[in-house]
Amino acid sequence: MKEALNIEGVVENVIYHNEDNGFTVFALSEAGKNDKNIICTGSLPRLSIGETVKLRGFFVNNRKYGIQLSVDYIEKNAPTTIQGIEKYLGSGVIKGIGERLAKRIVEAFGERTLTVIDETPERLAEVKGITLEKAAGIGSVFHEQFDLRRAVLFLQDYGISPTFAQRVYKRFREATQEIVKSNPYILAEEITGIGFKTADAIAARVGMPFDSPHRVKAGLKYILSQAVTNGHVYLPKQVLLDDTAELLRLSHDLVETAFIELSMERQLVAETQPDTVAVYQNAFFYAENYVAKKLADLVCVAPGKHINAHMDISRNISRIEAETGVALAADQKRAVEEALKSGVLVITGGPGTGKTTTINAIIKLMWEYGLKIELAAPTGRAAKRMSETTGMDAKTIHRLLEISCMSDDPRRQTFSRNEDNPIETDVIIIDESSMVDILLMHHLLKAVAPGTRLILVGDVDQLPSVGPGNVLRDIIDSGRVDVARLTEIFRQAQESAIVMNAHRINHGKYPALNDKNKDFFFIKRCTADETEQTIVQLVTQRLPGYMGCDMFSDIQVLTPTRKSAIGVSSLNTDLQRCMNPPSSGKREKEYRNLIFREGDKVMQIKNNYSVTWRAENSAGRVLDEGVGVFNGDQGCITEINEEDEYMTVKFDDDRVVKYGFSQLDELELSFAVTVHKAQGSEYKVVVIPIHSGPPMLMSKNLLYTAVTRAKNLVVIVGTEEMLKRMIANNRETQRYTLLAARIKKIMEEKF
């Protein structure tokens, strides 16, 4: 392991500085040496020519720019010599001071120049060309720069990088040091990317007592937020108290005291239920209650445009069957009839049961009745597929709602479409509804006007949403909303081993594996290494030859785990090496432990509601523009620009996004992705490694979801033993949610 170097010198030139992430390239003249300047790089507070700095870092060999010092710590001092001060001010560090004015200021005040600017900036008006107003402005800028520098250096001592330090300063300004010393846990609540553990380490270093109320309250909030990350809407009080006491290594009495204070301060909601006390973050409590009430209202309020004649509906269904040559099954006909009569309808069914055919019949009839329809889905990929199968424009739910306030925290999002400005339509059809979490459903329902028909379409047997809640299943389980279950597998679908085996898996039966199958294969491999090697061969050689498919756009590896030998990280490394190897014509960017390369498949792994995108045609003409890229969106790296510090990704729905290098933590390679991340997506070919993993992951539910992502071919690679264990594992993801009970209670009160 290399030993860090400590170097002191003067900043001779600032070659590049990115305001967003602090990435800086500068030339340093090392003290006591007359050698050529050292080129230094790092995420640093803004530097100015003439400043004296102490650095700590490592020399690295950049393929394009040669030997550089990669800086991980910097300590800055203002210049003290007349020459240094003049150079410093003349560098443009303070807006309005150029080289000539800097020379006049230094001639007037000499070595006390910076002291004058700091303590008595009004004296600058003594210099020709500087008014009192300009003098005050120079002093203000100088103080702000000083406060930023002091904050960055202060936070750096506590292990916070300059990039995050600048975010902290932008949020708290001159109060940064006071806030961090008094209650560093505020950082975990207010600054995206700084978590409880970082704040806890800072608290220990500033001497905060181990049993400080600030620490205990932060621990409770952290456990509750982790529960949300794991899909829960609330936590039982006892679970929350036990987990917090274990995390903090404190007594239950101290934790319960802090819990009571948080409840009294209304920073959380504790609601007594028949068998527990449910503890919520405020946003989720209000969201769950609102969703239950609004669904009950939509069920009870007659649709705005009535369709009363039952026989008329039946006749029209028969006519549509004759016109299209498609005979609907009995459960499909019932779904169409209920869609025209109900305020809220859930249509659920597995692969091959005709959900798309049913939706198209509903759309055709509703058009004929003069109803206006809006189609949407949770992801761009799902919306695109919905557009292709219906022939209508389908939007993401976020786009349908016209998101207006973007935030990394979904609790702080706002949309232009809401109760005061609802969606102007008669019918809203949402596909892939199993992916919709409680907050997104809350925002959607706020924009649904009374009398609007709402149709939720999805496969309830798939994995629940990545976000908190189990909304589709809860609505069905409430027993108070009309549900049309599509169960008949159509004859054409019966010819697909993918469809038939998916249903077998869902019913706990082993898939049929024989040589007659053309679209479902199992390849036995005993070890994780053999499994991984086989998958690489399949993706890069065997499947493109067998199927005539493209290994980038048509094949997707879906794995249950992230960190095992056949998890996302390991598979992506091997697949990248074989599918998109290094070459002189492909630029790269190393970020943390990842190497991004032009041509790589990548996936967005968190919602970003503020990033801008554009859609272009092949000639580069902009067809559409907007904001927002969402968890699970996939694309390809088309450009890496080291000079301007950005990477361009073209997503599957043709949106093009530029990511600053500070945003690269939002992306990961996606030659292989987890099954959870593939929800709502469909691929021509799916390859699934199955070897080992924890029971909570290796379940029938997960295997079923993976298999149903494939359109033309499924290949499972691994051991028969694990395949059988997954099919036998009926453990569904259990989530703490009370939506079903709330819907039931409200509906009982209404009738």
XYZ file of C-alpha atoms in Angstrom:
751
model
C 0.000 0.000 0.000
C 1.350 3.426 -1.001
C 2.249 5.865 1.771
C 0.624 9.277 1.583
C 2.904 12.205 0.740
C 2.806 15.572 2.518
C 3.750 18.530 0.319
C 3.704 22.293 0.908
C 3.787 24.946 -1.776
C 2.144 27.864 -3.559
C -0.725 27.637 -6.050
C 0.737 28.875 -9.336
C -2.259 28.285 -11.591
C -5.809 26.934 -11.313
C -6.309 24.972 -14.523
C -9.866 23.791 -13.887
C -12.504 24.004 -11.146
C -16.001 22.492 -11.184
C -18.368 24.484 -8.977
C -20.809 21.600 -8.535
C -18.471 18.913 -7.227
C -15.316 20.867 -6.352
C -13.127 18.858 -8.748
C -10.007 20.953 -9.276
C -6.851 20.730 -11.359
C -4.067 23.110 -10.338
C -0.328 23.652 -10.629
C 1.704 23.751 -7.414
C 5.165 25.220 -6.907
C 6.650 23.105 -4.111
C 8.324 25.107 -1.334
C 12.124 25.086 -1.455
C 12.320 23.527 -4.909
C 12.861 25.061 -8.318
C 11.688 22.038 -10.260
C 8.748 22.274 -12.650
C 5.288 22.607 -11.098
C 3.387 19.597 -9.760
C -0.025 19.035 -11.353
C -2.555 18.259 -8.592
C -6.167 17.061 -8.735
C -8.966 16.441 -6.261
C -12.403 17.516 -4.996
C -11.331 20.653 -3.193
C -12.607 24.028 -2.014
C -11.959 26.811 -4.523
C -8.251 27.700 -4.760
C -6.698 30.965 -5.737
C -3.364 31.747 -7.302
C -0.813 32.790 -4.694
C -2.284 30.795 -1.799
C 0.042 28.688 0.318
C -1.239 25.153 0.762
C -0.301 21.988 2.598
C -1.369 18.847 0.753
C -1.632 15.152 1.439
C -2.021 12.711 -1.432
C -0.644 10.064 -3.782
C 1.045 10.298 -7.149
C -0.973 8.564 -9.895
C -0.319 8.044 -13.593
C -3.255 9.425 -15.587
C -3.384 7.710 -18.996
C -4.091 11.003 -20.758
C -2.359 13.641 -18.624
C 0.576 11.760 -17.090
C 1.834 11.918 -13.490
C -0.430 13.862 -11.096
C -0.798 14.259 -7.352
C -4.235 13.006 -6.272
C -5.054 15.165 -3.224
C -7.221 13.858 -0.380
C -6.477 16.580 2.198
C -5.664 20.264 1.885
C -4.907 23.059 4.327
C -4.903 26.588 2.925
C -3.243 29.765 4.117
C -3.610 33.246 2.690
C -0.472 34.664 1.032
C 1.723 36.823 3.292
C 4.199 38.470 0.917
C 3.358 41.564 -1.124
C 4.032 39.647 -4.345
C 1.841 36.746 -3.225
C -1.028 39.016 -2.144
C -0.941 40.896 -5.452
C -0.926 37.657 -7.412
C -3.751 36.304 -5.253
C -6.040 39.327 -5.718
C -5.131 39.673 -9.406
C -6.160 36.074 -10.130
C -9.866 36.991 -10.134
C -10.551 35.391 -6.764
C -12.775 38.380 -5.891
C -15.135 39.534 -8.594
C -14.374 43.092 -9.673
C -10.649 42.997 -8.866
C -8.339 42.482 -11.830
C -4.546 42.638 -12.072
C -4.341 46.450 -12.331
C -6.700 47.141 -9.419
C -4.972 44.464 -7.340
C -1.664 46.268 -7.889
C -3.130 49.594 -6.729
C -4.704 48.011 -3.614
C -1.436 46.334 -2.605
C 0.483 49.572 -3.230
C -1.932 51.301 -0.847
C -1.942 48.781 2.005
C 1.104 46.554 1.525
C 1.325 43.439 3.669
C -1.796 44.513 5.616
C -3.978 44.312 2.469
C -5.870 41.173 3.411
C -6.342 42.404 6.997
C -7.861 45.628 5.668
C -10.233 43.712 3.354
C -11.247 41.481 6.240
C -11.604 43.996 9.077
C -12.147 47.443 7.518
C -13.174 46.904 3.881
C -14.559 50.460 3.682
C -10.933 51.695 3.547
C -10.673 50.208 0.060
C -12.585 53.317 -1.083
C -9.306 55.177 -0.530
C -8.040 53.480 -3.690
C -8.822 55.190 -6.991
C -11.630 53.346 -8.849
C -13.266 51.816 -5.753
C -16.514 53.263 -4.415
C -17.836 52.608 -0.907
C -20.453 50.271 -2.397
C -17.791 48.307 -4.289
C -15.593 48.191 -1.180
C -18.452 46.662 0.818
C -19.035 44.089 -1.935
C -15.359 43.087 -1.960
C -15.446 42.639 1.822
C -18.611 40.538 1.614
C -17.168 38.180 -1.019
C -13.918 37.869 0.936
C -15.823 36.909 4.111
C -17.980 34.343 2.323
C -14.929 32.701 0.798
C -13.270 32.667 4.186
C -16.360 31.083 5.814
C -16.533 28.412 3.097
C -12.849 27.621 3.394
C -13.073 27.433 7.185
C -16.132 25.171 6.991
C -14.530 22.828 4.442
C -11.334 22.514 6.464
C -13.304 22.033 9.674
C -15.468 19.273 8.175
C -12.478 17.681 6.484
C -11.017 17.065 9.943
C -14.098 14.941 10.666
C -13.779 12.772 7.581
C -16.239 14.663 5.348
C -14.955 15.081 1.804
C -14.779 18.560 0.249
C -17.672 17.650 -2.071
C -20.005 16.932 0.855
C -18.490 19.753 2.894
C -19.563 22.254 0.253
C -23.096 20.815 0.329
C -23.123 21.242 4.109
C -21.926 24.839 3.823
C -24.523 25.685 1.165
C -27.214 24.415 3.552
C -26.014 25.967 6.823
C -23.679 28.781 5.681
C -21.815 30.525 8.520
C -23.638 28.404 11.135
C -21.959 25.211 9.859
C -19.398 24.788 12.655
C -21.856 25.642 15.407
C -24.449 23.165 14.114
C -21.962 20.336 13.659
C -20.544 20.810 17.145
C -23.931 21.093 18.837
C -25.811 18.358 16.950
C -24.001 16.642 14.052
C -26.974 14.302 13.564
C -28.716 17.125 11.704
C -26.306 16.349 8.851
C -27.824 12.878 8.450
C -31.305 14.384 8.207
C -30.516 17.341 5.965
C -27.658 16.305 3.653
C -28.185 13.545 1.112
C -25.219 11.178 1.208
C -24.321 11.707 4.865
C -25.834 8.935 6.958
C -26.311 8.195 10.618
C -23.039 6.314 10.993
C -21.008 9.249 9.645
C -22.865 11.659 11.916
C -22.359 9.292 14.852
C -18.605 9.200 14.223
C -18.492 13.008 14.111
C -20.487 13.190 17.344
C -17.942 10.979 19.066
C -15.083 13.175 17.861
C -16.710 16.428 19.003
C -17.230 14.851 22.426
C -20.985 14.423 22.419
C -22.056 12.092 25.249
C -22.810 8.508 24.266
C -26.307 8.822 25.767
C -27.048 12.305 24.430
C -30.758 12.805 23.620
C -29.653 14.022 20.180
C -27.960 10.678 19.565
C -30.887 8.594 20.807
C -33.446 10.520 18.746
C -31.225 10.272 15.675
C -30.909 6.531 16.240
C -34.692 6.115 16.372
C -35.119 8.110 13.176
C -32.366 6.091 11.503
C -33.973 2.740 12.349
C -37.318 4.041 11.088
C -35.744 5.295 7.854
C -33.983 1.955 7.344
C -37.354 0.239 7.711
C -38.696 2.438 4.907
C -35.694 1.513 2.770
C -36.597 -2.144 3.359
C -40.162 -1.581 2.170
C -42.025 -1.059 5.455
C -44.490 1.803 5.878
C -44.262 1.652 9.683
C -42.545 -0.317 12.436
C -44.139 -1.858 15.523
C -43.067 0.219 18.497
C -41.355 -2.674 20.264
C -39.328 -3.563 17.159
C -38.278 0.071 16.815
C -37.217 0.357 20.463
C -35.389 -2.985 20.474
C -33.479 -2.276 17.241
C -32.540 1.226 18.372
C -31.302 0.045 21.778
C -29.187 -2.603 20.054
C -27.779 -0.119 17.522
C -26.851 2.479 20.161
C -25.953 -0.028 22.896
C -28.144 1.872 25.343
C -30.899 0.917 27.780
C -34.528 0.618 26.699
C -35.495 3.287 29.235
C -33.324 5.922 27.534
C -34.636 4.926 24.117
C -38.261 5.034 25.253
C -37.779 8.482 26.794
C -36.426 9.786 23.482
C -39.296 8.077 21.662
C -41.857 9.851 23.851
C -40.157 13.206 23.217
C -40.174 12.652 19.433
C -43.860 11.783 19.597
C -44.634 14.924 21.612
C -42.589 16.986 19.150
C -44.630 15.415 16.334
C -41.517 14.198 14.562
C -43.126 10.784 14.258
C -46.615 9.313 14.614
C -47.445 6.476 17.015
C -50.886 4.977 16.375
C -52.408 2.337 18.647
C -53.694 -0.683 16.736
C -55.502 -3.761 18.146
C -52.290 -5.799 18.423
C -49.472 -3.250 18.278
C -48.461 0.402 18.303
C -47.555 1.374 14.739
C -44.832 4.021 14.470
C -44.620 6.045 11.269
C -42.552 8.790 9.758
C -45.111 11.560 9.340
C -45.194 11.507 5.529
C -45.988 7.803 5.381
C -48.728 8.008 7.999
C -50.535 10.720 6.081
C -49.917 9.008 2.729
C -51.363 5.676 3.874
C -54.431 7.323 5.396
C -55.020 9.471 2.322
C -54.700 6.530 -0.092
C -57.247 4.518 1.898
C -59.730 7.395 2.094
C -59.382 8.436 -1.551
C -59.768 4.878 -2.830
C -62.900 4.497 -0.715
C -64.250 7.763 -2.142
C -63.551 6.697 -5.736
C -65.219 3.325 -5.125
C -68.321 4.925 -3.615
C -68.732 7.905 -5.955
C -70.360 6.983 -9.247
C -68.187 7.641 -12.319
C -68.768 11.046 -13.851
C -69.979 9.617 -17.151
C -72.483 6.821 -16.564
C -72.802 3.719 -18.708
C -75.983 2.121 -17.445
C -77.129 -0.409 -20.005
C -75.545 -3.737 -19.106
C -76.895 -5.431 -22.232
C -75.480 -2.632 -24.343
C -72.014 -3.349 -22.927
C -72.381 -7.065 -23.651
C -73.497 -6.397 -27.230
C -70.590 -4.044 -27.805
C -68.094 -6.561 -26.422
C -69.450 -9.142 -28.890
C -69.158 -6.654 -31.728
C -65.528 -5.845 -30.821
C -64.737 -9.569 -30.747
C -66.168 -9.906 -34.254
C -64.281 -6.855 -35.542
C -60.913 -7.850 -34.094
C -61.254 -11.611 -34.494
C -60.220 -12.025 -30.847
C -62.536 -14.011 -28.585
C -62.386 -12.844 -24.986
C -62.463 -15.367 -22.150
C -65.210 -15.105 -19.558
C -62.942 -13.436 -16.987
C -61.750 -10.935 -19.614
C -65.353 -10.019 -20.496
C -66.104 -9.506 -16.823
C -63.039 -7.266 -16.518
C -64.226 -5.140 -19.459
C -67.746 -4.830 -18.014
C -66.449 -3.941 -14.538
C -64.058 -1.360 -16.009
C -66.993 0.446 -17.581
C -69.108 0.352 -14.417
C -66.662 0.604 -11.488
C -65.032 3.632 -9.957
C -61.924 1.597 -9.131
C -60.953 -1.747 -10.665
C -57.909 -3.974 -10.225
C -57.064 -6.296 -13.123
C -54.503 -8.898 -12.139
C -53.157 -11.999 -13.832
C -49.995 -13.843 -14.712
C -48.253 -14.117 -18.094
C -50.368 -15.351 -21.013
C -53.704 -14.518 -19.366
C -54.503 -11.649 -21.730
C -54.015 -8.476 -19.685
C -52.982 -6.531 -22.794
C -55.914 -7.837 -24.841
C -58.268 -6.884 -22.015
C -56.835 -3.364 -21.744
C -57.159 -2.849 -25.506
C -60.807 -3.964 -25.435
C -61.495 -1.576 -22.542
C -59.824 1.305 -24.390
C -61.780 0.642 -27.607
C -65.135 0.544 -25.824
C -64.383 3.621 -23.732
C -63.489 5.566 -26.837
C -66.818 4.598 -28.373
C -68.608 5.817 -25.244
C -66.809 9.146 -25.618
C -64.543 8.771 -22.607
C -61.144 10.441 -22.436
C -58.349 8.064 -21.341
C -54.880 8.529 -19.860
C -52.356 5.671 -19.748
C -49.350 5.526 -17.428
C -46.820 3.176 -15.835
C -44.221 3.563 -13.061
C -41.127 3.383 -15.310
C -40.127 4.700 -18.712
C -39.518 1.188 -20.017
C -42.970 0.001 -18.877
C -44.638 3.109 -20.316
C -42.906 2.564 -23.653
C -44.103 -1.039 -23.771
C -47.632 0.084 -22.887
C -47.547 2.561 -25.786
C -46.405 -0.176 -28.168
C -49.145 -2.638 -27.136
C -52.026 -0.151 -27.058
C -51.109 2.238 -29.861
C -51.727 5.156 -27.469
C -49.343 7.546 -25.787
C -48.446 6.238 -22.319
C -46.473 8.302 -19.825
C -44.572 7.619 -16.667
C -46.688 8.408 -13.618
C -44.289 11.225 -12.709
C -44.751 12.778 -16.131
C -48.533 12.333 -15.984
C -48.537 14.199 -12.666
C -46.209 16.921 -14.028
C -43.621 16.901 -11.281
C -42.856 20.460 -10.203
C -40.588 20.235 -7.154
C -37.705 17.826 -7.513
C -35.995 16.363 -4.476
C -33.778 13.406 -3.626
C -36.240 12.819 -0.798
C -39.539 11.483 -2.238
C -41.375 12.901 0.782
C -40.595 16.400 -0.483
C -41.754 16.014 -4.068
C -44.619 18.102 -5.347
C -46.559 17.830 -8.578
C -48.489 20.329 -10.681
C -51.353 17.864 -10.869
C -53.050 17.602 -7.484
C -56.393 18.142 -5.763
C -56.554 21.751 -6.958
C -55.440 20.889 -10.494
C -56.518 17.279 -11.175
C -55.808 15.269 -14.312
C -58.430 16.210 -16.899
C -59.678 12.826 -18.027
C -62.465 10.309 -17.528
C -60.319 7.194 -17.137
C -56.796 6.535 -15.841
C -55.215 3.136 -16.532
C -52.008 2.313 -14.656
C -49.975 -0.688 -15.850
C -47.374 -2.572 -13.741
C -49.208 -1.371 -10.628
C -47.350 -3.805 -8.359
C -44.391 -1.410 -8.684
C -46.270 1.597 -7.272
C -45.251 2.407 -3.686
C -47.359 4.191 -1.078
C -45.962 7.713 -1.693
C -46.384 7.536 -5.473
C -49.923 6.199 -5.071
C -50.609 9.074 -2.668
C -49.502 11.629 -5.265
C -51.417 9.863 -8.047
C -54.685 9.747 -6.109
C -54.398 13.419 -5.151
C -54.574 14.165 -8.883
C -57.570 11.904 -9.587
C -60.753 13.955 -9.680
C -63.969 12.580 -8.122
C -65.886 10.594 -10.755
C -62.747 9.546 -12.640
C -62.453 5.803 -13.270
C -59.189 4.295 -12.019
C -57.985 0.956 -13.404
C -54.913 -0.661 -11.833
C -53.336 -3.437 -13.904
C -50.587 -5.706 -12.626
C -49.413 -9.124 -11.533
C -49.925 -9.326 -7.791
C -47.686 -12.413 -7.561
C -44.587 -10.473 -8.604
C -42.235 -8.844 -6.133
C -43.661 -5.771 -4.387
C -42.488 -2.249 -5.135
C -38.911 -1.200 -4.457
C -40.283 1.687 -2.387
C -42.292 1.285 0.841
C -45.641 -0.458 0.908
C -47.357 -3.333 -0.857
C -50.067 -1.238 -2.439
C -51.546 -3.508 -5.113
C -51.753 -6.526 -2.802
C -53.180 -4.411 0.026
C -55.923 -3.033 -2.225
C -56.853 -6.560 -3.271
C -56.620 -7.925 0.284
C -58.935 -5.212 1.585
C -61.808 -7.035 -0.131
C -63.529 -3.686 -0.741
C -62.340 -2.900 -4.282
C -63.536 -4.706 -7.425
C -60.915 -7.192 -8.627
C -60.909 -8.951 -11.992
C -58.610 -11.971 -11.895
C -57.467 -13.265 -15.271
C -56.710 -16.953 -14.829
C -57.218 -18.614 -18.212
C -53.982 -19.167 -20.116
C -54.616 -18.724 -23.821
C -53.810 -21.481 -26.277
C -51.097 -19.491 -28.002
C -49.495 -18.732 -24.632
C -49.678 -22.422 -23.734
C -47.158 -23.072 -26.497
C -44.612 -21.009 -24.542
C -42.606 -22.891 -21.944
C -41.826 -19.495 -20.361
C -45.509 -18.881 -19.676
C -46.322 -22.410 -18.571
C -43.244 -22.746 -16.348
C -43.893 -19.345 -14.787
C -47.334 -20.560 -13.724
C -45.895 -23.852 -12.496
C -43.356 -21.973 -10.377
C -46.072 -19.686 -9.043
C -48.055 -22.746 -7.934
C -44.999 -24.271 -6.226
C -44.311 -26.852 -8.938
C -40.998 -27.677 -10.597
C -40.750 -26.340 -14.171
C -41.043 -28.758 -17.073
C -37.577 -29.169 -18.552
C -37.166 -31.227 -21.694
C -35.546 -31.119 -25.112
C -38.772 -29.996 -26.789
C -38.596 -26.636 -25.083
C -37.373 -23.925 -27.405
C -37.638 -21.018 -25.007
C -36.830 -22.339 -21.510
C -33.590 -24.091 -20.589
C -31.827 -25.183 -17.424
C -28.043 -25.655 -17.465
C -26.669 -27.537 -14.502
C -23.500 -26.138 -12.944
C -22.166 -27.211 -9.550
C -19.951 -24.317 -8.453
C -20.315 -20.554 -8.473
C -17.234 -20.201 -10.707
C -18.656 -22.634 -13.267
C -21.973 -20.796 -13.154
C -20.286 -17.450 -13.794
C -18.111 -18.766 -16.625
C -21.128 -20.346 -18.317
C -23.133 -17.129 -18.083
C -20.345 -15.132 -19.740
C -20.149 -17.711 -22.552
C -23.922 -17.683 -22.998
C -24.176 -13.910 -23.222
C -21.158 -13.285 -25.429
C -21.119 -16.349 -27.704
C -23.753 -19.053 -27.466
C -27.005 -17.078 -27.257
C -26.196 -14.504 -29.965
C -25.391 -17.432 -32.234
C -28.448 -19.501 -31.238
C -30.996 -16.670 -31.207
C -29.424 -14.213 -33.598
C -29.856 -11.603 -30.880
C -27.738 -8.667 -29.780
C -25.862 -9.309 -26.543
C -26.246 -5.668 -25.458
C -29.855 -4.815 -26.247
C -31.579 -8.213 -26.216
C -29.977 -10.205 -23.380
C -30.217 -9.384 -19.678
C -28.656 -11.260 -16.784
C -30.919 -11.153 -13.695
C -29.387 -12.284 -10.423
C -30.987 -12.639 -6.977
C -28.016 -11.182 -5.085
C -25.619 -8.266 -5.156
C -22.444 -9.415 -3.426
C -22.124 -13.172 -3.877
C -19.834 -14.867 -6.412
C -22.710 -14.713 -8.904
C -24.004 -11.360 -7.662
C -24.265 -8.097 -9.544
C -20.764 -6.817 -8.736
C -18.853 -9.932 -9.777
C -20.920 -10.631 -12.894
C -20.700 -7.033 -14.105
C -16.910 -7.078 -13.817
C -16.620 -10.259 -15.909
C -19.293 -9.293 -18.428
C -17.822 -5.818 -18.927
C -14.395 -7.315 -19.577
C -15.780 -9.622 -22.269
C -18.602 -7.520 -23.763
C -16.938 -4.099 -23.725
C -13.184 -4.511 -23.210
C -10.775 -1.558 -22.974
C -9.558 -0.081 -26.231
C -7.774 3.044 -27.415
C -11.021 4.332 -28.920
C -13.045 4.107 -25.694
C -12.615 6.667 -22.945
C -12.938 5.577 -19.319
C -13.731 7.115 -15.962
C -12.776 5.439 -12.713
C -15.202 6.297 -9.934
C -14.754 4.754 -6.520
C -14.422 1.027 -7.231
C -16.018 1.132 -10.679
C -14.629 1.728 -14.137
C -17.144 3.274 -16.521
C -16.307 2.910 -20.206
C -17.904 4.286 -23.342
C -20.249 1.595 -24.627
C -21.085 0.200 -21.173
C -24.627 -0.749 -20.176
C -25.630 1.255 -17.093
C -28.637 1.652 -14.825
C -29.919 4.573 -12.771
C -30.103 3.333 -9.159
C -31.916 6.217 -7.444
C -34.643 8.638 -8.425
C -33.292 11.988 -9.600
C -36.121 14.438 -10.110
C -34.017 17.422 -11.147
C -31.672 16.097 -13.829
C -32.590 17.367 -17.289
C -32.901 15.150 -20.360
C -33.541 15.529 -24.045
C -34.758 13.122 -26.718
C -33.130 13.348 -30.146
C -33.652 11.770 -33.532
C -30.815 10.177 -35.518
C -29.890 13.585 -36.975
C -29.438 15.098 -33.517
C -32.647 17.148 -33.657
C -34.229 17.616 -30.215
C -37.703 16.036 -30.197
C -38.561 16.447 -26.534
C -37.107 17.749 -23.274
C -37.899 17.222 -19.617
C -36.600 16.457 -16.123
C -36.282 13.294 -14.081
C -34.506 9.947 -14.361
C -35.743 7.104 -12.208
C -34.546 4.086 -10.312
C -34.254 1.157 -12.762
C -33.894 3.162 -15.990
C -31.280 1.547 -18.257
C -29.085 2.970 -20.972
C -25.669 3.087 -22.605
C -22.686 5.385 -22.049
C -22.167 7.293 -25.293
C -19.503 9.798 -24.175
C -17.054 10.406 -21.345
C -15.637 13.936 -21.340
C -12.694 14.264 -18.944
C -12.041 17.885 -19.795
C -15.543 19.138 -18.937
C -16.156 16.462 -16.277
C -19.318 14.806 -17.549
C -20.600 11.485 -18.874
C -23.465 11.145 -21.369
C -25.956 8.279 -21.147
C -28.609 7.450 -23.730
C -31.484 5.578 -22.102
C -33.609 2.895 -23.737
C -36.488 5.303 -24.344
C -34.097 7.666 -26.205
C -33.687 10.182 -23.381
C -30.151 11.594 -23.302
C -28.715 12.751 -19.957
C -25.417 14.422 -19.063
C -24.061 13.406 -15.655
C -21.424 15.506 -13.911
C -18.721 13.297 -12.433
C -20.060 14.101 -8.959
C -23.331 12.373 -9.951
C -21.802 9.041 -10.920
C -22.905 7.455 -7.646
C -26.373 7.423 -9.252
C -25.231 4.911 -11.887
C -23.945 1.361 -11.883
C -23.053 -1.145 -14.595
C -26.067 -3.145 -15.763
C -24.746 -6.044 -17.803
C -26.225 -7.876 -14.806
C -28.890 -6.428 -12.489
C -30.871 -7.702 -9.526
C -34.336 -9.126 -10.128
C -35.765 -6.302 -7.999
C -34.274 -3.701 -10.344
C -35.787 -5.440 -13.381
C -39.391 -5.008 -12.223
C -41.570 -3.513 -14.932
C -39.049 -4.367 -17.646
C -39.222 -6.948 -20.404
C -36.258 -8.434 -22.270
C -36.050 -10.786 -25.239
C -33.665 -13.105 -23.399
C -33.188 -13.484 -19.640
C -30.320 -15.435 -18.056
C -30.752 -16.294 -14.362
C -27.903 -17.613 -12.173
C -29.097 -19.730 -9.238
C -26.503 -21.111 -6.873
C -26.732 -19.864 -3.295
C -28.178 -17.056 -1.208
C -30.204 -16.236 1.905
C -33.735 -17.715 2.169
C -35.309 -14.255 2.316
C -34.001 -13.659 -1.227
C -34.061 -17.121 -2.745
C -37.846 -17.400 -2.933
C -40.510 -18.590 -5.341
C -41.744 -15.005 -5.621
C -38.359 -13.778 -6.838
C -37.867 -16.647 -9.304
C -41.351 -16.103 -10.729
C -40.644 -12.390 -11.195
C -37.333 -13.124 -12.959
C -38.859 -15.661 -15.352
C -41.757 -13.353 -16.266
C -39.308 -10.649 -17.399
C -38.457 -12.746 -20.498
C -40.282 -12.484 -23.801
C -38.541 -15.085 -25.986
C -36.098 -17.152 -23.941
C -35.191 -18.021 -20.337
C -31.947 -19.755 -19.395
C -31.398 -20.746 -15.762
C -27.837 -21.688 -14.793
C -26.978 -23.321 -11.476
C -27.942 -26.194 -9.216
C -31.151 -28.224 -9.227
C -31.102 -28.263 -5.444
C -31.281 -24.456 -5.182
C -33.915 -24.291 -7.923
C -36.109 -26.725 -5.972
C -35.498 -24.861 -2.715
C -36.558 -21.549 -4.278
C -39.763 -23.042 -5.667
C -40.558 -24.588 -2.288
C -39.835 -21.311 -0.466
C -43.241 -19.630 -0.193
C -41.839 -16.830 1.921
C -43.206 -13.606 0.492
C -41.706 -10.283 1.377
C -43.533 -9.331 4.570
C -44.006 -5.606 4.948
C -45.463 -3.609 7.794
C -48.415 -1.835 6.214
C -51.974 -1.094 7.339
C -53.456 0.022 4.021
C -55.743 -2.996 3.620
C -57.113 -2.591 7.148
C -57.650 1.148 6.638
C -59.582 0.650 3.375
C -61.745 -1.997 5.012
C -62.478 0.170 8.053
C -63.374 3.264 6.014
C -65.636 1.278 3.701
C -67.399 -0.321 6.675
C -68.020 3.142 8.129
C -69.491 4.347 4.837
C -72.020 1.537 4.653
